[in-house]
PDB file of C-alpha atoms in Angstrom:
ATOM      1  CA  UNK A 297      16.164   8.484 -23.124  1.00  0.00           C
ATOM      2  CA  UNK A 298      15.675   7.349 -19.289  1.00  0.00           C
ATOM      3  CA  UNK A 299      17.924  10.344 -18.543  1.00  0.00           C
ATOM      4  CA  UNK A 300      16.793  12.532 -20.501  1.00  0.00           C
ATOM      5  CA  UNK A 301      13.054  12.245 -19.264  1.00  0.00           C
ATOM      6  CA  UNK A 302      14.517  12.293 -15.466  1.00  0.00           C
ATOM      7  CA  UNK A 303      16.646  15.318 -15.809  1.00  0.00           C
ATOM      8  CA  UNK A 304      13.443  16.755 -17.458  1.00  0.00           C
ATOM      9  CA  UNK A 305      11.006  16.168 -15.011  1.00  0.00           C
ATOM     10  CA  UNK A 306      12.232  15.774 -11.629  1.00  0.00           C
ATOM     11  CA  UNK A 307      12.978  19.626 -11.226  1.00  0.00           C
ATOM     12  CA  UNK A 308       9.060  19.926 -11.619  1.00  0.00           C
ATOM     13  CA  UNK A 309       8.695  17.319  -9.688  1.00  0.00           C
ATOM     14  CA  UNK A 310      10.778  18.872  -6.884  1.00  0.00           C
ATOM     15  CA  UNK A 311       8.989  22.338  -7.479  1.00  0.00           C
ATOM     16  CA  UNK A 312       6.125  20.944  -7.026  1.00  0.00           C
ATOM     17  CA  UNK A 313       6.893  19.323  -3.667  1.00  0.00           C
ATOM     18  CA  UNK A 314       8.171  22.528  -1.980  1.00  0.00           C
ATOM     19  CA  UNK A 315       4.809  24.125  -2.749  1.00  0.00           C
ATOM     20  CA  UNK A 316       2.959  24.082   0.575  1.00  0.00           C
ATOM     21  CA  UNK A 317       1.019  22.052   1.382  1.00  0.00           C
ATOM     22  CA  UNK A 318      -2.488  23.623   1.496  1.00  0.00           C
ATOM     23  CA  UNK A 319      -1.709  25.501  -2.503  1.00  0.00           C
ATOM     24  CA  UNK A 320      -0.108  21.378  -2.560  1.00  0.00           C
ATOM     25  CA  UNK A 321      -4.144  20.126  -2.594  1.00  0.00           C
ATOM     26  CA  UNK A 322      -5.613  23.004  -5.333  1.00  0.00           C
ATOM     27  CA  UNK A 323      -2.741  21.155  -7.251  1.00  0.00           C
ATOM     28  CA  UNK A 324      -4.452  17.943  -6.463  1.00  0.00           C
ATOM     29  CA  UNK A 325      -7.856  19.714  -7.600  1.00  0.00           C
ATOM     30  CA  UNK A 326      -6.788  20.432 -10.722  1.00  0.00           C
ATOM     31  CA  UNK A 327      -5.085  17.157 -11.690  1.00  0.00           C
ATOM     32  CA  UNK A 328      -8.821  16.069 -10.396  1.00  0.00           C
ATOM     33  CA  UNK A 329     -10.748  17.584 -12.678  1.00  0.00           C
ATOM     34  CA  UNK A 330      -8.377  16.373 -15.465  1.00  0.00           C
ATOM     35  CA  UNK A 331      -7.836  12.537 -13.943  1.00  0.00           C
ATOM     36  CA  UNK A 332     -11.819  12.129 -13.938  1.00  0.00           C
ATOM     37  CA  UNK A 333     -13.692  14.492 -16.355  1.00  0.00           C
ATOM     38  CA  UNK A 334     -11.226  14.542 -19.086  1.00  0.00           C
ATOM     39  CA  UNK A 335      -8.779  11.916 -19.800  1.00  0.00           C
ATOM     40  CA  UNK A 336     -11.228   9.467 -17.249  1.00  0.00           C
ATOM     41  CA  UNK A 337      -8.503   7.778 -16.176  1.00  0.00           C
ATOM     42  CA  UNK A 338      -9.627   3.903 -16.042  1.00  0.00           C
ATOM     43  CA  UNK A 339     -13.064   4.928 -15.111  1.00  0.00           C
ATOM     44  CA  UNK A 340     -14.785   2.291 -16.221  1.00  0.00           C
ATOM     45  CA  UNK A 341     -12.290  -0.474 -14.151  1.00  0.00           C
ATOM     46  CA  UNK A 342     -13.366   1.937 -11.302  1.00  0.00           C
ATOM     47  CA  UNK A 343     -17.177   1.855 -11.429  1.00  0.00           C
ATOM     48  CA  UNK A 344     -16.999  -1.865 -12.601  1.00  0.00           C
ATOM     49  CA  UNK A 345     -15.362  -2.596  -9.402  1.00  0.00           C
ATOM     50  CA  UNK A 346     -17.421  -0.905  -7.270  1.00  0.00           C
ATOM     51  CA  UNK A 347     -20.928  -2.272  -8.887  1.00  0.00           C
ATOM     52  CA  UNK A 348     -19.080  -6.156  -8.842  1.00  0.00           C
ATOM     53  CA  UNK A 349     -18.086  -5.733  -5.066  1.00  0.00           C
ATOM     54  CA  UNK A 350     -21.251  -3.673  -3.778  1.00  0.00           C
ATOM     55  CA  UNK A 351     -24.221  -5.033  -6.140  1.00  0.00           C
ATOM     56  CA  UNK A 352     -27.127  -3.708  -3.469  1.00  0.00           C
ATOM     57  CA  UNK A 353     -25.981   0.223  -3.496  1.00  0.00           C
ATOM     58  CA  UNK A 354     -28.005   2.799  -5.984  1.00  0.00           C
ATOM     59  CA  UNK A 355     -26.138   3.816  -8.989  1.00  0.00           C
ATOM     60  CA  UNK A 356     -26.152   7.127  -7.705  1.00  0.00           C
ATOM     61  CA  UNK A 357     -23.971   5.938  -4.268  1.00  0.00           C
ATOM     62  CA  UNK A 358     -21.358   3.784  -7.013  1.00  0.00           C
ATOM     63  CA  UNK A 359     -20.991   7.190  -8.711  1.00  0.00           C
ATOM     64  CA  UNK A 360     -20.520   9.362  -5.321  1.00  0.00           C
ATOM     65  CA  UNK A 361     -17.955   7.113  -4.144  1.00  0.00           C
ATOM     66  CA  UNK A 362     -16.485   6.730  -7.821  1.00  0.00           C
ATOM     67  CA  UNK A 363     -16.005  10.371  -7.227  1.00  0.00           C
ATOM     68  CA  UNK A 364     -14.512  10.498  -3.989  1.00  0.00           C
ATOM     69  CA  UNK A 365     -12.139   7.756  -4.713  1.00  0.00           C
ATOM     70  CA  UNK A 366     -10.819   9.402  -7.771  1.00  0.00           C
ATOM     71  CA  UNK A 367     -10.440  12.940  -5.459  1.00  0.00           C
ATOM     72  CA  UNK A 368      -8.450  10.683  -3.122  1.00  0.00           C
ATOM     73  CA  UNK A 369      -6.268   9.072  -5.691  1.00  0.00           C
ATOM     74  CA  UNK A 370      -5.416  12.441  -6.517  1.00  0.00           C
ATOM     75  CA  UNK A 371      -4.412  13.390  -2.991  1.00  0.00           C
ATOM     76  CA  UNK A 372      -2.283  11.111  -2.964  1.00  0.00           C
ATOM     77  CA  UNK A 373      -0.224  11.378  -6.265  1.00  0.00           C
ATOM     78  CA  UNK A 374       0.691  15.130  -4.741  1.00  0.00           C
ATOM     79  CA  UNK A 375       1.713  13.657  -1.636  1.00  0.00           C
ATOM     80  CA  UNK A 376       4.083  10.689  -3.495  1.00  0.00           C
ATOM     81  CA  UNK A 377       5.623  14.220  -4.909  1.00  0.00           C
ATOM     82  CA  UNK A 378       5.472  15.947  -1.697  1.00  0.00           C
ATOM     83  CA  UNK A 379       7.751  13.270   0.009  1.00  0.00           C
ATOM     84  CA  UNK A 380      10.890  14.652  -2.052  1.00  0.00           C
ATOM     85  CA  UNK A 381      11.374  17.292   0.248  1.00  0.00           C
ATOM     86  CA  UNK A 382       9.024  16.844   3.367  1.00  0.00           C
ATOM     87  CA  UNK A 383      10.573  17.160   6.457  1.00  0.00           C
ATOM     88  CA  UNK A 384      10.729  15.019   9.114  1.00  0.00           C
ATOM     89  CA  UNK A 385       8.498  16.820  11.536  1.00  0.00           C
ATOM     90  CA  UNK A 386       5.561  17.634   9.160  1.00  0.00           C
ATOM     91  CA  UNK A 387       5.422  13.939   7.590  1.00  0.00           C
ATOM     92  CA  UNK A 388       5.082  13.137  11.513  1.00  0.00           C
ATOM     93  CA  UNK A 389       2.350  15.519  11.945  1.00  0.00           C
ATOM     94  CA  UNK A 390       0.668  13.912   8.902  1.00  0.00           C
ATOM     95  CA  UNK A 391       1.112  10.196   9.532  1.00  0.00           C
ATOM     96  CA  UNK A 392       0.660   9.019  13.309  1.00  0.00           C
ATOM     97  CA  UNK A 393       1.199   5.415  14.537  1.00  0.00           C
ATOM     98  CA  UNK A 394      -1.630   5.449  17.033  1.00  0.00           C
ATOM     99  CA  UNK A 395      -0.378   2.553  18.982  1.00  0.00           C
ATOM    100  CA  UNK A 396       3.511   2.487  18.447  1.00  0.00           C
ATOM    101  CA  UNK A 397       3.905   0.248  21.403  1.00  0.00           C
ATOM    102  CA  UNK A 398       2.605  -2.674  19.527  1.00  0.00           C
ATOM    103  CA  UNK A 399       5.521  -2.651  17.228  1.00  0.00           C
ATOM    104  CA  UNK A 400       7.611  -2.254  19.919  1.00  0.00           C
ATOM    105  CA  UNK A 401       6.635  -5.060  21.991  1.00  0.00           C
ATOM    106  CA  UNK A 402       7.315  -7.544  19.461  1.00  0.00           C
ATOM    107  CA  UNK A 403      10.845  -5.706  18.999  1.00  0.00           C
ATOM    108  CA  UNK A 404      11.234  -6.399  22.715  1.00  0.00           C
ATOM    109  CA  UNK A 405      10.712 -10.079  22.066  1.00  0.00           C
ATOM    110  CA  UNK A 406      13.159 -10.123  19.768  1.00  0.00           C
ATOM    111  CA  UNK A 407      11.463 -10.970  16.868  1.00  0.00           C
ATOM    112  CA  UNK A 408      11.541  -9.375  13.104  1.00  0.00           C
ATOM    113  CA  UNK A 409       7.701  -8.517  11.509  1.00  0.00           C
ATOM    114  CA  UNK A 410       5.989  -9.149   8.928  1.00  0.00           C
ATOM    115  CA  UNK A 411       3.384  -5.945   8.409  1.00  0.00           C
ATOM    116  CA  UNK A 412       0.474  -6.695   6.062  1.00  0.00           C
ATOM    117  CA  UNK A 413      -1.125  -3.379   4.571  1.00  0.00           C
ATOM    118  CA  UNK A 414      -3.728  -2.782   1.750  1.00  0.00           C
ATOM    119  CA  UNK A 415      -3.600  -0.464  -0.872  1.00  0.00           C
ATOM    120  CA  UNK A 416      -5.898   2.101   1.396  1.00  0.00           C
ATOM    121  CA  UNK A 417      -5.983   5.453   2.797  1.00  0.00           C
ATOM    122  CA  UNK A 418      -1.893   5.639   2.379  1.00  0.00           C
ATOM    123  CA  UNK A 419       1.017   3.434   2.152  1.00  0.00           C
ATOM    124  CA  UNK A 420       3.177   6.339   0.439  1.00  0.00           C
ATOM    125  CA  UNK A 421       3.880   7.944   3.979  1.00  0.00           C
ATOM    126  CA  UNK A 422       4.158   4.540   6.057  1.00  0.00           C
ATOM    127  CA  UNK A 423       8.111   4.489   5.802  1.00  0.00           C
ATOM    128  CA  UNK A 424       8.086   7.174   8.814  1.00  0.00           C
ATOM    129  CA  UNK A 425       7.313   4.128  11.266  1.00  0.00           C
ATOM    130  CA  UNK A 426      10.681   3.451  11.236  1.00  0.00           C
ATOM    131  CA  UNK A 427      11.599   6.805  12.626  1.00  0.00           C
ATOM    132  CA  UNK A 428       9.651   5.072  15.948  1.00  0.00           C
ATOM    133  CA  UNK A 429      11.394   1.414  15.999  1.00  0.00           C
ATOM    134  CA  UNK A 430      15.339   0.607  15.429  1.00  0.00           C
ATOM    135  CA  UNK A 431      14.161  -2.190  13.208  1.00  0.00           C
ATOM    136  CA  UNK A 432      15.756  -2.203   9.537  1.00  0.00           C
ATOM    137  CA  UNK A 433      12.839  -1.438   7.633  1.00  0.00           C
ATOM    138  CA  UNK A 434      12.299  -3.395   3.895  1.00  0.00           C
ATOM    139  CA  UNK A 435       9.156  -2.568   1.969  1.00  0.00           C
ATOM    140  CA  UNK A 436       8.829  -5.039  -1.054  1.00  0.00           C
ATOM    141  CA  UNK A 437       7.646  -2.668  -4.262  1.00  0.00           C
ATOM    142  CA  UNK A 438       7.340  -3.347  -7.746  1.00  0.00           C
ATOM    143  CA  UNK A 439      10.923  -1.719  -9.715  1.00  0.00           C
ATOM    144  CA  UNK A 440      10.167   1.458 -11.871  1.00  0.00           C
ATOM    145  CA  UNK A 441      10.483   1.478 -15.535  1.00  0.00           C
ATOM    146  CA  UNK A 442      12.669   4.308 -15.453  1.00  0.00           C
ATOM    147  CA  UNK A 443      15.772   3.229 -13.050  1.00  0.00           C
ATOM    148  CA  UNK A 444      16.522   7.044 -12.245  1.00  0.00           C
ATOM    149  CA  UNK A 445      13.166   7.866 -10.861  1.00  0.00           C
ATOM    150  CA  UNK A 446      13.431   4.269  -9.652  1.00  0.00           C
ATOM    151  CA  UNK A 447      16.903   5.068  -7.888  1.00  0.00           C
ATOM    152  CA  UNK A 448      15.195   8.502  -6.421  1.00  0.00           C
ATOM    153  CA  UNK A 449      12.102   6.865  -4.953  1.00  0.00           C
ATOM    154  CA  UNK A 450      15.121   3.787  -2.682  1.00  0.00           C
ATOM    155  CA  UNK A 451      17.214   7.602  -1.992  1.00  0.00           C
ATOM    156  CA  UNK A 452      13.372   8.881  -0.306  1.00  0.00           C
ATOM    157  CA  UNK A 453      12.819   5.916   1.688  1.00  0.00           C
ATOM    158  CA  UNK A 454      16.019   5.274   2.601  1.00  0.00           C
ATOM    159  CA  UNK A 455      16.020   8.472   4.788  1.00  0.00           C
ATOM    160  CA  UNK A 456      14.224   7.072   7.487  1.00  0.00           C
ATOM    161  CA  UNK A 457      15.620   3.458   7.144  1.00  0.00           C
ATOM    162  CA  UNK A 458      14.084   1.752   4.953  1.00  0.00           C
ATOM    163  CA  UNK A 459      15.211  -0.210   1.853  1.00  0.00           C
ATOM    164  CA  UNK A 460      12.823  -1.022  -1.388  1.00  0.00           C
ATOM    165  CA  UNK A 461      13.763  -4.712  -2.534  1.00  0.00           C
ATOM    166  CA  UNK A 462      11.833  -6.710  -5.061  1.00  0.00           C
ATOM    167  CA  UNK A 463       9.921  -9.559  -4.831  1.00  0.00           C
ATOM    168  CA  UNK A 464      12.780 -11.484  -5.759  1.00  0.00           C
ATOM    169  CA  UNK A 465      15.280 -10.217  -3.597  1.00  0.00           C
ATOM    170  CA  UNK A 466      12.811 -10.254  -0.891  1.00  0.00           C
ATOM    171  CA  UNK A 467      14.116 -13.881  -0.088  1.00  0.00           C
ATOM    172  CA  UNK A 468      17.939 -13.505   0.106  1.00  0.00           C
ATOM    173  CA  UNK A 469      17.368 -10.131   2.166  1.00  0.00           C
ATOM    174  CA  UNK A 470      15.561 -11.860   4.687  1.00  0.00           C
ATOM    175  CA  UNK A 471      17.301 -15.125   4.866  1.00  0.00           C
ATOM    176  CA  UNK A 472      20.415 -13.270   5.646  1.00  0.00           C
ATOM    177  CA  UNK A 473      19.419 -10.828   8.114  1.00  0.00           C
ATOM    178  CA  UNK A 474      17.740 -13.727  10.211  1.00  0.00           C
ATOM    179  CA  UNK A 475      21.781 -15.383   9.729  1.00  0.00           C
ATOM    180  CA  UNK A 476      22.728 -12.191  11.022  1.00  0.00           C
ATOM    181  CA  UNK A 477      20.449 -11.891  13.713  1.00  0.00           C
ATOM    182  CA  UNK A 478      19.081  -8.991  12.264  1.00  0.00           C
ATOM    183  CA  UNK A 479      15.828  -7.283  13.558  1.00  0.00           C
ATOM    184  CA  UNK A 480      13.937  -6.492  10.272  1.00  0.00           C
ATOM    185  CA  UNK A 481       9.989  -4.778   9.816  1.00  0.00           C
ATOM    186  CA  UNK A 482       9.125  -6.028   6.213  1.00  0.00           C
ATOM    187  CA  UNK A 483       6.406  -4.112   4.756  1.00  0.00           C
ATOM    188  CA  UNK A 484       4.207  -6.378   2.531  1.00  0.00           C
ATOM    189  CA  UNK A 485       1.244  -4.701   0.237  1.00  0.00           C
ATOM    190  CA  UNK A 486      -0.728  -7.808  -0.170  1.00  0.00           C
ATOM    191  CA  UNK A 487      -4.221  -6.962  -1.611  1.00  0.00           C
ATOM    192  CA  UNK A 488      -3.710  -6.581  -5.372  1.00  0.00           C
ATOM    193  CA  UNK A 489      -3.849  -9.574  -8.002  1.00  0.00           C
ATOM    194  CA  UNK A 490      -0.653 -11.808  -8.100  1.00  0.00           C
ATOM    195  CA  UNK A 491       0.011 -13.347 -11.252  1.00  0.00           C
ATOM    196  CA  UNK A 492      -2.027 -16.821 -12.187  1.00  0.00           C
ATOM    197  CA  UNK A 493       0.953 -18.803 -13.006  1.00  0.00           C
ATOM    198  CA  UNK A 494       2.234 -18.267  -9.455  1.00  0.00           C
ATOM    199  CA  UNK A 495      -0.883 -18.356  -7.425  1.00  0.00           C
ATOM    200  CA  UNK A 496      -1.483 -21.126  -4.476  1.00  0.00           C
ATOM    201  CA  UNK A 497      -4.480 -19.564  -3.052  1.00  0.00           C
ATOM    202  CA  UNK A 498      -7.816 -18.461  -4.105  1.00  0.00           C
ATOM    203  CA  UNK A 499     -10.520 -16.930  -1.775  1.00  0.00           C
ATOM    204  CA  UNK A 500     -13.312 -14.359  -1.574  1.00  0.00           C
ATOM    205  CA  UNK A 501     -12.628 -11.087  -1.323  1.00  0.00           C
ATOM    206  CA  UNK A 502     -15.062  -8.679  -1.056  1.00  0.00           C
ATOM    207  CA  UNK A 503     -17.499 -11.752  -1.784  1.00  0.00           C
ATOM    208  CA  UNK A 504     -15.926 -12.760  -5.136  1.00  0.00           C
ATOM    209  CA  UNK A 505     -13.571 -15.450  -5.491  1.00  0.00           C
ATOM    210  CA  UNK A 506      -9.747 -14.576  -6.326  1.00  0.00           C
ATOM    211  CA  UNK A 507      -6.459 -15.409  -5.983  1.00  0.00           C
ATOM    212  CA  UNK A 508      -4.354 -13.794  -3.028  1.00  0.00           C
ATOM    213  CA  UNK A 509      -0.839 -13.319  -2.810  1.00  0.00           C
ATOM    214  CA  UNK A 510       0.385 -15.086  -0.282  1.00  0.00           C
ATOM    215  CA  UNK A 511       4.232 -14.185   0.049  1.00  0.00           C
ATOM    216  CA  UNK A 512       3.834 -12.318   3.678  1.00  0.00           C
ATOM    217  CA  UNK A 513       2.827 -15.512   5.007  1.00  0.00           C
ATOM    218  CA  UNK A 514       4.793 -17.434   3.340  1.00  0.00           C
ATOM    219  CA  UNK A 515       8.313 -15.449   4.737  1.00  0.00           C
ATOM    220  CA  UNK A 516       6.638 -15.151   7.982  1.00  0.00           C
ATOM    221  CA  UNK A 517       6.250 -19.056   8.398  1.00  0.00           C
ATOM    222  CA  UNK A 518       9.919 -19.782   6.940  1.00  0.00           C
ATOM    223  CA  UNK A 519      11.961 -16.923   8.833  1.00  0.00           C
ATOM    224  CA  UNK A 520       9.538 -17.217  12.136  1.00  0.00           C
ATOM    225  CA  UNK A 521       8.662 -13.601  12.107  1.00  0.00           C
ATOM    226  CA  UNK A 522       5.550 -12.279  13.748  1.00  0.00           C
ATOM    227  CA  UNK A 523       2.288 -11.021  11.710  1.00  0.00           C
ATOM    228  CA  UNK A 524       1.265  -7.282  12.180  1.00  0.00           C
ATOM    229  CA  UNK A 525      -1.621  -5.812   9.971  1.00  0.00           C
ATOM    230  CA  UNK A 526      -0.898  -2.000   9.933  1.00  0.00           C
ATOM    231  CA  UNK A 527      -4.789  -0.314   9.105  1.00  0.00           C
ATOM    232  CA  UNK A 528      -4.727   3.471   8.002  1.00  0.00           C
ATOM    233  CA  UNK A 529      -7.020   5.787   8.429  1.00  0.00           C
ATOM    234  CA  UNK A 530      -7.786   8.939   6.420  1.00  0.00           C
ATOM    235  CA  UNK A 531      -8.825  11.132   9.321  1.00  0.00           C
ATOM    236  CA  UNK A 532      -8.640  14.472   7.194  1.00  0.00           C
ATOM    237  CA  UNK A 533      -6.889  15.511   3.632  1.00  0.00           C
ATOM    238  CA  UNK A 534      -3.138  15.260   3.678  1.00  0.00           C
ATOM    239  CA  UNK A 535      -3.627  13.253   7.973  1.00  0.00           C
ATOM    240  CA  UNK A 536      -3.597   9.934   8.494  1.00  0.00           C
ATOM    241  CA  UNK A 537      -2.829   7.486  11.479  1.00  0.00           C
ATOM    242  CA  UNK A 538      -1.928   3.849  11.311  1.00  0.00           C
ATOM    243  CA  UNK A 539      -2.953   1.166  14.112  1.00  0.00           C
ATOM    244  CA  UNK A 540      -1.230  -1.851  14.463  1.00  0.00           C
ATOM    245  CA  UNK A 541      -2.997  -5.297  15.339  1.00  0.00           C
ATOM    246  CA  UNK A 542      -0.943  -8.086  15.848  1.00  0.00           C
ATOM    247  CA  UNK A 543      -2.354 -11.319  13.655  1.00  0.00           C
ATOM    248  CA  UNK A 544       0.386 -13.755  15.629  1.00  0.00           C
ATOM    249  CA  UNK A 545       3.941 -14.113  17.336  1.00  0.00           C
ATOM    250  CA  UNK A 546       4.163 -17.660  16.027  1.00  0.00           C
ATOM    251  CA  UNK A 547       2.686 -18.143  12.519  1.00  0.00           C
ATOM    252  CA  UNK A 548       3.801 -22.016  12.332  1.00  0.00           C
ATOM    253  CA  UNK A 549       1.141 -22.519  14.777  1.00  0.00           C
ATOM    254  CA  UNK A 550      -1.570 -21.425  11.537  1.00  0.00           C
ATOM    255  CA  UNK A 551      -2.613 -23.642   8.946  1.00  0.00           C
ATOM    256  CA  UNK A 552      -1.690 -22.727   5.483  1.00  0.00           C
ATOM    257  CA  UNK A 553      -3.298 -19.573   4.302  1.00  0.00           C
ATOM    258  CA  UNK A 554      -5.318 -18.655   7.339  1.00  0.00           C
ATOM    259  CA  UNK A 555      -2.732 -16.117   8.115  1.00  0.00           C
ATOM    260  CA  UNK A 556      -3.698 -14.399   4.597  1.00  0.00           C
ATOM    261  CA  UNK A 557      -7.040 -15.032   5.030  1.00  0.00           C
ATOM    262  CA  UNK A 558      -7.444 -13.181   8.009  1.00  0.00           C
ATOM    263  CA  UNK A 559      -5.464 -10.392   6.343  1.00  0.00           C
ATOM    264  CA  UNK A 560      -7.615 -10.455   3.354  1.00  0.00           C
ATOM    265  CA  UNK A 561     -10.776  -9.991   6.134  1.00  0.00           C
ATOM    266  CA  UNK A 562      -9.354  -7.198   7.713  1.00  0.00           C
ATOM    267  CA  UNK A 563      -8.726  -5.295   4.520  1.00  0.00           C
ATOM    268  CA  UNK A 564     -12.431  -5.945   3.508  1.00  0.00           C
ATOM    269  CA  UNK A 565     -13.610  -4.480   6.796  1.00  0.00           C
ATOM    270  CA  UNK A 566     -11.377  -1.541   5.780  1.00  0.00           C
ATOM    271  CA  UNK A 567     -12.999  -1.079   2.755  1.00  0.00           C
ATOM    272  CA  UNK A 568     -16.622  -1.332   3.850  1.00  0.00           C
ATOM    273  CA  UNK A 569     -15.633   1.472   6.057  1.00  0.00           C
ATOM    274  CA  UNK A 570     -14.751   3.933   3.809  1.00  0.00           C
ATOM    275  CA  UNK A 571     -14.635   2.512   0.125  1.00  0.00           C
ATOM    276  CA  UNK A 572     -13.745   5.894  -1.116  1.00  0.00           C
ATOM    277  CA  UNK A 573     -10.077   5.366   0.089  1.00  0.00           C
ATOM    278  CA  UNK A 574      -9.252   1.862  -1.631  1.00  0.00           C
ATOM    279  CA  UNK A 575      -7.279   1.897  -4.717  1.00  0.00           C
ATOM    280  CA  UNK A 576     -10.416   1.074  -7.224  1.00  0.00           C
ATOM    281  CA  UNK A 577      -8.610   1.632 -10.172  1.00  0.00           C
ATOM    282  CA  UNK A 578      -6.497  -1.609 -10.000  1.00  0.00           C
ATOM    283  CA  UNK A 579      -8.226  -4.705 -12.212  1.00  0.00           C
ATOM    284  CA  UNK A 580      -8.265  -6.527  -8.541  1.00  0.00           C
ATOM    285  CA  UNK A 581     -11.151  -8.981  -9.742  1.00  0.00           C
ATOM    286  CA  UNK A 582     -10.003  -9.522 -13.425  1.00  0.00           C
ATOM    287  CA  UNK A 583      -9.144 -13.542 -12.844  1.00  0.00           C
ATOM    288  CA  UNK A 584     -12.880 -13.955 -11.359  1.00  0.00           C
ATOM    289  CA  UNK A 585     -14.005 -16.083 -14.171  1.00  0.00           C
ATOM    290  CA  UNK A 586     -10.364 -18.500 -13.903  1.00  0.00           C
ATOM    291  CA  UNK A 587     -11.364 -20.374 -11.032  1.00  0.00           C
ATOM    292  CA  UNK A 588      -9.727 -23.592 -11.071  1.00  0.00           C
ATOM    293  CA  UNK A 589     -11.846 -26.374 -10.578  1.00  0.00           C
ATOM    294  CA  UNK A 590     -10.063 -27.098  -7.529  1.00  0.00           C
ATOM    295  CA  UNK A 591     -10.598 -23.846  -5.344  1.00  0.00           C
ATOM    296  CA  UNK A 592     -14.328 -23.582  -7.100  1.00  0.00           C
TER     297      UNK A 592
END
């Protein structure tokens, strides 16, 4: 059945993505209008989220950047199609590393990364940074249901160099590229909700109380790799550009979880920015009332 629903839809899938780019966003329009008047895709997690995290703002404001959000989410399911066939040269039009060199001086020093990114702006179109660097690039994702759609989405990033692994494989990967003296740029997406049964660390975010993943530090500390947080900007539809701060060359010098935490800040500071860019629809606060006695 797998098969059958690949060999199905990825011919309209790659249809779709050879459609340029401007007729691309009246796609996006229309999948709009369906996403948020019709079917109302998770609507309600949406403007739950947004009255939780921003209590002060007008009902009318919650609603305009509802709307927004759900326009951007939009955006951004085209361009996941889009990269099937995007070349090179346009995705670097579209996605610019403002300061590259950042990257690069930690490459100099020989040391792997550990880049922290939220689920903001884009993180579809941040596997072009490796077209700038000669690091091996892993980005840790969550494995499709389907394993052919699964299978196409490693053959896209593996274009430019970089390799989807799991959260479980994350550790072996690493571990033996350090043995091999291997320059790696992990890419870790570290906002969302981890699972209660393997949390170790709950903070505010967005001034609510959660638990935090806290695997990028966690890798960075063991394998002695330095801390980047990439932040992306939406600076028009279908541009972005990335800029790199560097959190610390030597994360054994951090107590536990202030690595994170200072991740966790940045992203907030992201999001008060421009909330209509963050990934609302994901039940990020849902463990809010499961504060252990011990973090409370």
């Amino acid at each position: 059945m797998q098969l059958l629903v690949y060999i199905l839809v990825y011919p309209i899938l790659w249809i779709i993505s050879i459609i340029p780019t401007r007729l691309l966003y009246v796609f996006s329009d229309i999948i709009f209008v369906l996403v948020y008047h019709v079917i109302r895709y998770r609507k309600r997690v949406v403007v739950e989220n947004l009255k939780l995290v921003f209590p002060e703002k007008p009902a009318q404001e919650i609603q305009s950047i509802c709307k927004k959000s759900y326009h951007h989410f939009c955006d951004m399911f085209v361009e996941a199609i889009k990269s099937i066939s995007i070349s090179e040269a346009e995705l670097k039009r579209r996605f610019i590393p403002t300061n590259i060199e950042e990257i690069q001086k930690i490459e100099k020093l020989n040391k792997s990364v550990v880049l922290m990114m939220a689920h903001y702006a884009s993180w579809e179109w941040i596997f072009i940074l490796q077209r700038y660097t000669t690091f091996k690039g892993y980005a840790i994702y969550k494995r499709l249901g389907n394993k052919y759609f699964d299978a196409l989405v490693k053959r896209i990033r593996a274009k430019y160099n970089t390799h989807l692994i799991t959260t479980k494989e994350t550790g072996a990967k690493l571990i033996k590229s350090k043995t091999d003296k291997e320059l790696t740029l992990s890419g870790f997406v570290s906002d969302q909700s981890p699972k209660l049964q393997t949390t170790h660390h709950w903070n505010e975010f967005m001034g609510i109380k959660v638990p935090i993943h806290t695997g990028a530090e966690m890798f960075a500390k063991k394998l002695d790799m330095a801390v980047v947080f990439c932040k992306v900007k939406k600076v028009k539809r279908g541009y972005y550009e990335a800029t790199f701060e560097t959190i610390t060359l030597n994360p054994r010098e951090f107590k536990d979880y202030e690595i994170t935490d200072i991740f966790m800040k940045l992203v907030e500071a992201q999001i008060y920015e421009a909330p209509e860019f963050y990934l609302w629809t994901h039940k990020r606060w849902k463990h809010k009332d499961s504060v252990p006695p011990e973090f409370q």
